[in-house]
Amino acid sequence: PGDQSQCDWAHFGRFAVGKALRPLMAFVMVLSYSRYLFLRFYLGAAMSAFLDGHVRAFSAFGAVPRTVLYDNLRSAVLERVHLEHAPDAIRFHPTLLELSAWYRFAPRPVAVARGNEKGRVERAIRFVRERFFAARRFADLEDLNAQALAWCEGEAAERPCPEDRSRTVRECFEAERAHLLALPDEPFPATERVIVHTHKTPYVRFDLNDYSVPHTHVRRTLEVLATVETVRVLDGSTVIATHPRSYDRGAQIEEPGHIKALEAHKRAGRAHRATDRLHYAAPSAVRLLQLAAVRGVHLGSLTRGLTELLDTHGAAALDAAIAAALAEDAVHLPAVRHFIDLHRAQRGASPPIPVTLPDDPRVRELAVRPHELAEYEKLAQESPDERSAPSPDPKLAKPDDNSDNDGGNDPVA
């Protein structure tokens, strides 16, 4: 009694979560003497679920067996080398060794292709399939696990114990409990560690889904600490994000604070881009903004107003109006509007037709440096014949009779 338990995973089909179809896996642990059973379902057999199953099983037993027998699971055994005249060389998963040291049990894998060595857990899984899961109705995973716990503590515990059929499994378990190891003061932290990377966007990809991080942590190598219920993201030893774990596929799990900070950062970036655009399209705007800052003018409103004038009237008209306003020492938006209207009236131009630009920043923030208008006026003054006449080809031009000749050769008479 108390010497051994056997543990294994069992596949129970698929479970739909949003766009994902997750494997429904049962973690089963049975005490070899009393046959007392622990059963819990997970959406996959990841290390976090493997560890969580142990922690919950030992908690349900109220104690720990001295040995836990495993099949050659990847979560338990990383490498195994068969030796002819000595026990096999086995490299256990380091996280399993941490778990076993925490609870002071010895992990022991069965021999390769010797499923009969863990016959108790194999029969327990068959018992679960036939007596619990068959035709079972449940609303969700939480409901299924609540039913599984009630079944383990009820029907499964009241069956006759194979070691002593005069007693129930529950009665044998109560007798076995005294031989088990005591639980530690704190449960083992059932987390899996995964190295992740952020790229241009402030999200990390973990288990088919994207989790937000602060925008200040893009283009970095980070670490995910995941349990079956939560996902924490660390930069070094600092936790920068905590999210509920999603078992969907392609979902974005976001913390509102991350999104608000990102939006504020983008607004600030748009303000800088607007200033840069004004600087490129209308160089006089730089001096206007500098003087406005000195005189306490609200720069955000001034920048937005100048950008609207740029979109409506064009770079050349805006730059000329700003230069005129600066000449009058009028560093405010109404003065710039006044000179735009004045210059348009002097040219006899009609009012501009507003153009609605798309939100795409590649279009809205496009800046084109204007050419001097004198070049266009010169073209307008030329006659149609002058504009359409081809330019002479310099290669066909006839040399002057009085021009010098290279090489000292005289032209033939």
XYZ file of N, CA and C in Angstrom, residues 45-258:
642
model
N -2.236 17.439 -24.516
C -1.357 16.790 -23.545
C -0.067 17.580 -23.369
N -0.165 18.916 -23.372
C 1.013 19.763 -23.201
C 1.584 19.599 -21.795
N 2.811 20.076 -21.621
C 3.476 19.936 -20.331
C 2.685 20.599 -19.210
N 2.063 21.757 -19.485
C 1.283 22.423 -18.442
C 0.129 21.547 -17.967
N -0.523 20.834 -18.893
C -1.611 19.929 -18.519
C -1.074 18.708 -17.772
N 0.065 18.185 -18.216
C 0.701 17.035 -17.567
C 1.027 17.362 -16.107
N 1.601 18.535 -15.872
C 1.941 18.945 -14.511
C 0.683 19.215 -13.691
N -0.293 19.892 -14.298
C -1.529 20.205 -13.593
C -2.251 18.926 -13.170
N -2.200 17.899 -14.022
C -2.823 16.630 -13.672
C -2.205 16.015 -12.427
N -0.874 16.047 -12.330
C -0.205 15.520 -11.134
C -0.604 16.303 -9.884
N -0.555 17.634 -9.993
C -0.848 18.472 -8.831
C -2.269 18.209 -8.333
N -3.226 18.118 -9.246
C -4.614 17.885 -8.849
C -4.830 16.459 -8.341
N -4.124 15.495 -8.936
C -4.263 14.110 -8.480
C -3.754 13.960 -7.048
N -2.566 14.499 -6.765
C -2.030 14.396 -5.406
C -2.922 15.134 -4.415
N -3.497 16.260 -4.857
C -4.415 16.987 -3.982
C -5.673 16.168 -3.706
N -6.180 15.471 -4.738
C -7.368 14.629 -4.551
C -7.072 13.450 -3.623
N -5.863 12.878 -3.734
C -5.480 11.774 -2.849
C -5.214 12.277 -1.431
N -4.834 13.549 -1.317
C -4.439 14.076 -0.014
C -3.066 13.617 0.400
N -2.325 13.023 -0.522
C -1.005 12.476 -0.224
C -0.338 12.098 -1.550
N 0.891 11.539 -1.471
C 1.684 11.260 -2.666
C 2.207 9.826 -2.610
N 2.061 9.045 -3.688
C 2.664 7.712 -3.718
C 4.188 7.814 -3.827
N 4.884 6.767 -3.415
C 6.349 6.796 -3.442
C 6.912 6.666 -4.857
N 6.179 6.009 -5.742
C 6.630 5.800 -7.120
C 5.468 6.080 -8.061
N 5.769 6.717 -9.187
C 4.768 6.909 -10.239
C 5.302 6.236 -11.492
N 4.501 5.320 -12.020
C 4.893 4.534 -13.192
C 4.310 5.173 -14.448
N 5.168 5.343 -15.472
C 4.750 5.998 -16.715
C 5.003 5.092 -17.905
N 4.215 5.323 -18.948
C 4.610 4.873 -20.272
C 5.746 5.802 -20.717
N 6.343 5.524 -21.855
C 7.462 6.351 -22.312
C 6.945 7.625 -22.982
N 6.254 8.456 -22.193
C 5.701 9.709 -22.682
C 6.813 10.714 -22.925
N 6.605 11.582 -23.918
C 7.588 12.627 -24.182
C 7.683 13.590 -23.003
N 6.608 13.759 -22.273
C 6.631 14.636 -21.103
C 7.420 14.031 -19.952
N 7.670 12.728 -20.014
C 8.387 12.054 -18.935
C 9.799 11.648 -19.340
N 9.946 11.039 -20.521
C 11.235 10.492 -20.953
C 11.659 11.164 -22.250
N 12.818 11.816 -22.226
C 13.348 12.447 -23.430
C 14.188 11.481 -24.252
N 14.883 10.586 -23.585
C 15.792 9.691 -24.304
C 15.988 8.417 -23.493
N 16.089 7.312 -24.211
C 16.282 6.028 -23.535
C 17.203 5.160 -24.378
N 18.251 4.615 -23.761
C 19.223 3.767 -24.456
C 19.207 2.389 -23.806
N 18.924 1.368 -24.607
C 18.874 0.001 -24.091
C 20.281 -0.557 -23.924
N 20.551 -1.115 -22.759
C 21.838 -1.742 -22.460
C 21.612 -3.228 -22.225
N 22.527 -4.055 -22.736
C 22.338 -5.505 -22.704
C 22.355 -6.068 -21.292
N 23.358 -5.717 -20.512
C 23.540 -6.353 -19.202
C 23.446 -5.353 -18.057
N 22.679 -4.307 -18.265
C 22.498 -3.286 -17.229
C 21.164 -2.596 -17.466
N 20.656 -1.918 -16.454
C 19.408 -1.174 -16.657
C 19.569 -0.129 -17.761
N 18.464 0.144 -18.455
C 18.501 1.133 -19.535
C 18.962 2.495 -19.012
N 19.689 3.210 -19.870
C 20.072 4.590 -19.560
C 18.908 5.494 -19.959
N 18.356 6.217 -19.009
C 17.143 7.013 -19.239
C 17.426 8.473 -18.906
N 17.072 9.356 -19.843
C 17.158 10.801 -19.594
C 15.734 11.324 -19.423
N 15.385 11.648 -18.185
C 14.044 12.147 -17.887
C 13.915 13.611 -18.310
N 12.677 14.013 -18.531
C 12.407 15.428 -18.789
C 12.770 16.220 -17.533
N 13.554 17.301 -17.659
C 13.979 18.038 -16.457
C 12.814 18.591 -15.636
N 11.708 18.946 -16.284
C 10.567 19.466 -15.530
C 9.924 18.365 -14.694
N 9.906 17.138 -15.215
C 9.394 16.021 -14.422
C 10.284 15.783 -13.203
N 11.588 15.919 -13.369
C 12.491 15.753 -12.228
C 12.249 16.844 -11.181
N 11.952 18.070 -11.624
C 11.611 19.133 -10.672
C 10.333 18.778 -9.915
N 9.343 18.266 -10.643
C 8.073 17.871 -10.018
C 8.289 16.750 -9.002
N 9.052 15.729 -9.391
C 9.268 14.587 -8.497
C 10.060 15.000 -7.253
N 11.027 15.924 -7.411
C 11.775 16.399 -6.245
C 10.871 17.198 -5.310
N 9.931 17.942 -5.886
C 9.011 18.760 -5.081
C 8.122 17.874 -4.208
N 7.615 16.780 -4.811
C 6.692 15.896 -4.086
C 7.381 14.659 -3.511
N 8.670 14.489 -3.792
C 9.507 13.408 -3.240
C 9.067 12.011 -3.690
N 8.599 11.897 -4.929
C 8.304 10.570 -5.478
C 9.351 10.223 -6.536
N 9.432 8.942 -6.862
C 10.396 8.473 -7.856
C 9.661 8.191 -9.167
N 10.027 8.849 -10.264
C 9.415 8.517 -11.561
C 10.049 7.248 -12.125
N 9.210 6.388 -12.689
C 9.766 5.151 -13.259
C 9.005 4.798 -14.534
N 9.686 4.802 -15.683
C 9.025 4.407 -16.927
C 9.017 2.890 -17.078
N 7.984 2.376 -17.731
C 7.933 0.938 -17.997
C 8.912 0.610 -19.115
N 9.226 -0.657 -19.263
C 10.099 -1.083 -20.351
C 9.408 -0.835 -21.690
N 10.209 -0.643 -22.728
C 9.670 -0.386 -24.059
C 8.837 -1.575 -24.514
N 7.642 -1.277 -25.072
C 6.727 -2.298 -25.594
C 6.261 -3.256 -24.506
N 6.189 -2.792 -23.259
C 5.699 -3.621 -22.161
C 4.510 -2.930 -21.503
N 3.442 -2.784 -22.265
C 2.257 -2.137 -21.731
C 1.642 -2.890 -20.569
N 1.907 -4.207 -20.477
C 1.340 -4.996 -19.387
C 1.899 -4.580 -18.027
N 3.047 -3.875 -18.029
C 3.625 -3.446 -16.762
C 2.810 -2.328 -16.113
N 1.958 -1.679 -16.896
C 1.080 -0.646 -16.323
C -0.384 -1.026 -16.587
N -0.675 -2.300 -16.324
C -2.013 -2.815 -16.603
C -3.104 -2.172 -15.769
N -2.764 -1.703 -14.568
C -3.799 -1.106 -13.717
C -4.360 0.177 -14.335
N -3.482 1.035 -14.870
C -3.983 2.269 -15.469
C -4.658 1.987 -16.806
N -4.194 0.961 -17.541
C -4.858 0.603 -18.798
C -6.288 0.137 -18.531
N -6.465 -0.678 -17.490
C -7.815 -1.136 -17.148
C -8.661 0.014 -16.605
N -8.012 0.938 -15.899
C -8.747 2.100 -15.393
C -9.260 2.958 -16.547
N -8.454 3.121 -17.604
C -8.887 3.896 -18.772
C -10.059 3.203 -19.458
N -9.983 1.883 -19.579
C -11.105 1.154 -20.179
C -12.367 1.311 -19.317
N -12.190 1.288 -18.017
C -13.306 1.485 -17.094
C -13.921 2.881 -17.281
N -13.088 3.893 -17.475
C -13.567 5.261 -17.713
C -14.362 5.329 -19.009
N -13.856 4.695 -20.061
C -14.546 4.726 -21.356
C -15.922 4.073 -21.265
N -15.994 2.956 -20.579
C -17.231 2.175 -20.576
C -18.245 2.677 -19.551
N -17.760 3.087 -18.378
C -18.681 3.396 -17.290
C -18.897 4.889 -17.060
N -18.002 5.727 -17.585
C -18.178 7.166 -17.391
C -18.461 7.898 -18.698
N -17.609 7.732 -19.713
C -17.671 8.615 -20.871
C -18.738 8.211 -21.884
N -19.050 6.936 -21.978
C -20.000 6.475 -22.994
C -21.351 7.175 -22.817
N -21.830 7.823 -23.896
C -23.116 8.528 -23.918
C -23.196 9.654 -22.892
N -22.055 10.146 -22.460
C -22.033 11.234 -21.474
C -22.386 12.554 -22.144
N -23.266 13.333 -21.534
C -23.610 14.667 -22.025
C -22.967 15.708 -21.109
N -22.384 16.747 -21.717
C -21.769 17.811 -20.926
C -21.815 19.105 -21.727
N -21.889 20.223 -21.017
C -22.013 21.530 -21.666
C -20.679 22.041 -22.171
N -19.637 21.858 -21.377
C -18.312 22.338 -21.741
C -17.285 21.548 -20.944
N -16.026 21.921 -21.076
C -14.957 21.183 -20.399
C -15.086 21.292 -18.886
N -15.459 22.444 -18.398
C -15.625 22.618 -16.953
C -16.716 21.699 -16.419
N -17.812 21.596 -17.148
C -18.902 20.701 -16.742
C -18.448 19.245 -16.779
N -17.702 18.869 -17.825
C -17.208 17.492 -17.935
C -16.309 17.140 -16.756
N -15.416 18.047 -16.367
C -14.509 17.757 -15.257
C -15.234 17.727 -13.918
N -16.264 18.540 -13.776
C -17.057 18.477 -12.546
C -17.750 17.120 -12.434
N -18.271 16.616 -13.548
C -18.899 15.291 -13.540
C -17.864 14.196 -13.289
N -16.654 14.361 -13.862
C -15.602 13.357 -13.666
C -15.193 13.272 -12.201
N -15.064 14.423 -11.533
C -14.690 14.425 -10.118
C -15.764 13.755 -9.269
N -17.031 14.086 -9.544
C -18.122 13.466 -8.784
C -18.160 11.963 -9.015
N -17.881 11.530 -10.233
C -17.889 10.098 -10.551
C -16.749 9.373 -9.833
N -15.550 9.982 -9.808
C -14.412 9.362 -9.119
C -14.687 9.217 -7.622
N -15.315 10.239 -7.034
C -15.588 10.198 -5.596
C -16.829 9.380 -5.266
N -17.636 9.075 -6.282
C -18.865 8.326 -6.051
C -18.800 6.918 -6.596
N -19.331 6.728 -7.811
C -19.446 5.385 -8.381
C -18.116 4.651 -8.452
N -17.056 5.327 -8.927
C -15.767 4.644 -9.075
C -15.191 4.225 -7.732
N -15.441 5.000 -6.676
C -14.903 4.671 -5.357
C -15.721 3.601 -4.645
N -16.959 3.374 -5.082
C -17.824 2.402 -4.420
C -17.753 1.015 -5.049
N -16.986 0.846 -6.120
C -16.872 -0.481 -6.730
C -15.999 -1.383 -5.850
N -16.124 -2.703 -5.971
C -15.292 -3.610 -5.171
C -13.815 -3.450 -5.526
N -12.965 -3.538 -4.529
C -11.522 -3.414 -4.751
C -10.976 -4.753 -5.245
N -10.264 -4.794 -6.368
C -9.727 -6.062 -6.879
C -8.763 -6.743 -5.909
N -8.080 -5.988 -5.060
C -7.150 -6.581 -4.097
C -7.889 -7.255 -2.937
N -9.068 -6.779 -2.627
C -9.862 -7.337 -1.532
C -11.322 -7.049 -1.846
N -11.992 -8.001 -2.495
C -13.332 -7.760 -3.002
C -14.378 -7.678 -1.897
N -13.957 -7.935 -0.685
C -14.886 -7.763 0.430
C -14.990 -6.300 0.844
N -14.097 -5.471 0.300
C -14.105 -4.050 0.631
C -14.220 -3.220 -0.649
N -14.687 -2.025 -0.501
C -14.779 -1.122 -1.655
C -13.426 -0.441 -1.887
N -13.317 0.173 -3.057
C -12.107 0.946 -3.368
C -11.913 2.051 -2.335
N -12.985 2.694 -1.916
C -12.878 3.772 -0.934
C -12.321 3.252 0.391
N -12.786 2.095 0.831
C -12.313 1.542 2.101
C -10.837 1.170 2.020
N -10.427 0.589 0.895
C -9.008 0.260 0.725
C -8.155 1.523 0.635
N -8.697 2.544 0.007
C -7.959 3.804 -0.107
C -7.753 4.434 1.264
N -8.768 4.410 2.118
C -8.625 4.973 3.458
C -7.551 4.223 4.237
N -7.458 2.909 4.025
C -6.402 2.140 4.686
C -5.034 2.443 4.077
N -4.992 2.703 2.768
C -3.722 2.969 2.085
C -3.198 4.365 2.376
N -4.071 5.298 2.687
C -3.672 6.700 2.828
C -2.548 6.871 3.855
N -2.582 6.083 4.913
C -1.567 6.216 5.957
C -0.173 5.856 5.460
N -0.073 5.113 4.369
C 1.233 4.692 3.837
C 1.761 5.648 2.763
N 0.980 6.628 2.378
C 1.407 7.578 1.353
C 2.257 8.689 1.968
N 2.998 9.391 1.118
C 3.826 10.511 1.557
C 2.961 11.751 1.770
N 3.370 12.578 2.706
C 2.620 13.807 2.990
C 2.815 14.818 1.860
N 1.797 15.639 1.655
C 1.890 16.703 0.661
C 2.838 17.800 1.142
N 3.527 18.485 0.222
C 4.334 19.648 0.614
C 3.426 20.806 1.022
N 4.028 21.841 1.591
C 3.242 22.985 2.060
C 2.559 23.721 0.912
N 3.205 23.792 -0.253
C 2.663 24.499 -1.405
C 2.628 23.569 -2.614
N 1.617 23.698 -3.470
C 1.592 22.874 -4.685
C 2.671 23.312 -5.670
N 3.066 22.386 -6.531
C 4.079 22.679 -7.548
C 3.501 23.660 -8.572
N 4.270 24.673 -9.005
C 3.776 25.590 -10.050
C 3.716 24.884 -11.403
N 2.515 24.556 -11.824
C 2.323 23.753 -13.047
C 2.363 24.643 -14.275
N 3.547 25.095 -14.648
C 3.704 25.991 -15.792
C 4.673 25.400 -16.797
N 4.419 25.685 -18.060
C 5.384 25.354 -19.109
C 6.028 26.637 -19.599
N 7.302 26.535 -19.952
C 8.076 27.698 -20.392
C 8.340 27.591 -21.881
N 8.062 28.676 -22.604
C 8.275 28.708 -24.053
C 8.916 30.047 -24.412
N 9.994 29.998 -25.194
C 10.627 31.217 -25.692
C 9.854 31.696 -26.917
N 9.492 32.978 -26.932
C 8.714 33.559 -28.033
C 9.409 34.838 -28.505
N 8.957 35.338 -29.646
C 9.553 36.542 -30.227
C 8.440 37.500 -30.654
N 8.646 38.777 -30.402
C 7.768 39.796 -30.964
C 8.437 40.379 -32.195
N 7.610 40.754 -33.167
C 8.136 41.344 -34.398
C 7.690 42.813 -34.443
N 7.110 43.259 -35.529
C 6.712 44.664 -35.630
C 5.456 44.974 -34.821
N 4.611 43.978 -34.624
C 3.366 44.197 -33.889
C 3.521 43.703 -32.449
N 2.835 44.332 -31.482
C 3.017 43.979 -30.071
C 2.195 42.760 -29.648
N 2.495 41.627 -30.251
C 1.822 40.376 -29.905
C 2.847 39.246 -29.894
N 2.609 38.249 -29.045
C 3.394 37.019 -29.073
C 2.469 35.879 -29.470
N 2.982 34.957 -30.258
C 2.195 33.800 -30.684
C 2.496 32.631 -29.743
N 1.437 32.076 -29.147
C 1.582 30.918 -28.274
C 0.395 29.995 -28.478
N 0.663 28.758 -28.788
C -0.365 27.721 -28.914
C -1.513 28.179 -29.819
N -1.165 28.646 -31.019
C -2.099 28.988 -32.099
C -2.787 30.343 -31.936
N -2.500 31.076 -30.860
C -3.174 32.355 -30.633
C -2.160 33.461 -30.355
N -2.623 34.719 -30.482
C -1.763 35.885 -30.286
C -2.178 36.622 -29.014
N -1.192 36.916 -28.177
C -1.423 37.599 -26.908
C -0.709 38.952 -26.926
N -1.399 39.997 -26.493
C -0.830 41.341 -26.564
C 0.226 41.548 -25.485
N 1.197 42.404 -25.824
C 2.210 42.870 -24.877
C 2.313 44.388 -25.049
N 2.932 45.099 -24.121
C 3.123 46.542 -24.319
C 3.900 46.829 -25.601
N 3.538 47.927 -26.284
C 4.171 48.234 -27.567
C 5.654 48.550 -27.416
N 6.094 48.790 -26.191
C 7.513 49.064 -25.952
C 8.357 47.800 -25.974
N 7.738 46.634 -26.159
C 8.474 45.370 -26.135
C 8.424 44.650 -27.479
N 8.336 45.400 -28.579
C 8.376 44.773 -29.903
C 9.822 44.469 -30.276
N 9.965 43.525 -31.231
C 11.280 43.103 -31.734
C 12.181 42.628 -30.594
N 11.624 41.783 -29.736
C 12.402 41.247 -28.616
C 12.150 39.753 -28.466
N 13.056 39.106 -27.754
C 12.874 37.718 -27.353
C 12.306 37.717 -25.937
N 11.144 37.102 -25.772
C 10.451 37.072 -24.491
C 10.216 35.626 -24.072
N 9.618 35.452 -22.916
C 9.336 34.112 -22.401
C 7.879 34.033 -21.958
N 7.224 32.945 -22.335
C 5.854 32.681 -21.905
C 5.884 31.643 -20.789
N 5.189 31.943 -19.703
C 4.932 30.977 -18.636
C 3.436 30.694 -18.660
N 3.081 29.471 -19.069
C 1.668 29.151 -19.285
C 1.214 28.031 -18.361
N 0.068 28.235 -17.742
C -0.640 27.157 -17.070
C -1.815 26.768 -17.962
N -2.644 25.855 -17.504
C -3.810 25.488 -18.307
C -4.844 26.611 -18.329
N -4.703 27.597 -17.454
C -5.701 28.665 -17.348
C -5.171 30.042 -17.706
N -3.886 30.305 -17.534
C -3.349 31.644 -17.752
C -2.088 31.601 -18.607
N -1.812 32.750 -19.229
C -0.579 32.947 -20.001
C 0.075 34.222 -19.486
N 1.284 34.081 -18.969
C 2.064 35.244 -18.540
C 3.238 35.419 -19.490
N 3.540 36.669 -19.823
C 4.661 36.983 -20.707
C 5.696 37.753 -19.901
N 6.954 37.301 -19.967
C 8.022 37.913 -19.197
C 9.092 38.472 -20.124
N 9.627 39.620 -19.745
C 10.833 40.167 -20.363
C 11.903 40.110 -19.283
N 12.779 39.112 -19.380
C 13.705 38.853 -18.286
C 12.939 38.291 -17.109
N 13.034 38.949 -15.969
C 12.295 38.509 -14.780
C 11.042 39.343 -14.532
N 10.727 40.254 -15.442
C 9.579 41.153 -15.268
C 8.368 40.640 -16.037
N 7.247 40.486 -15.349
C 5.999 40.092 -16.006
C 5.411 41.325 -16.687
N 5.292 41.276 -18.008
C 4.790 42.436 -18.758
C 3.356 42.245 -19.229
N 2.820 41.018 -19.138
C 1.433 40.784 -19.571
C 0.920 39.508 -18.920
N -0.356 39.515 -18.555
C -1.035 38.334 -18.021
C -2.397 38.229 -18.694
N -2.689 37.060 -19.264
C -3.933 36.861 -20.015
C -4.578 35.532 -19.611
N -5.901 35.436 -19.726
C -6.530 34.110 -19.660
C -6.130 33.309 -20.894
N -5.867 32.038 -20.724
C -5.423 31.216 -21.851
C -6.598 30.901 -22.768
N -6.353 30.998 -24.055
C -7.371 30.680 -25.058
C -6.998 29.383 -25.763
N -8.016 28.556 -26.021
C -7.804 27.321 -26.782
C -8.429 27.419 -28.169
N -8.757 28.639 -28.565
C -9.232 28.911 -29.917
C -8.056 28.812 -30.891
N -8.288 29.206 -32.118
C -7.234 29.220 -33.131
C -7.258 30.569 -33.851
N -6.109 31.248 -33.898
C -6.022 32.533 -34.581
C -6.694 33.674 -33.846
N -6.958 33.519 -32.556
C -7.606 34.586 -31.785
C -6.563 35.589 -31.295
N -7.010 36.820 -31.080
C -6.171 37.853 -30.481
C -6.698 38.136 -29.079
N -5.873 37.853 -28.094
C -6.248 38.095 -26.707
C -5.521 39.353 -26.265
N -6.287 40.394 -25.941
C -5.697 41.711 -25.720
C -6.036 42.237 -24.331
N -5.069 42.923 -23.751
C -5.292 43.638 -22.502
C -5.629 45.088 -22.851
N -6.752 45.640 -22.357
C -7.153 46.994 -22.752
C -6.063 48.038 -22.562
N -5.278 47.916 -21.497
C -4.216 48.892 -21.267
C -3.178 48.901 -22.364
N -2.880 47.711 -22.919
C -1.914 47.646 -24.018
C -2.448 48.385 -25.246
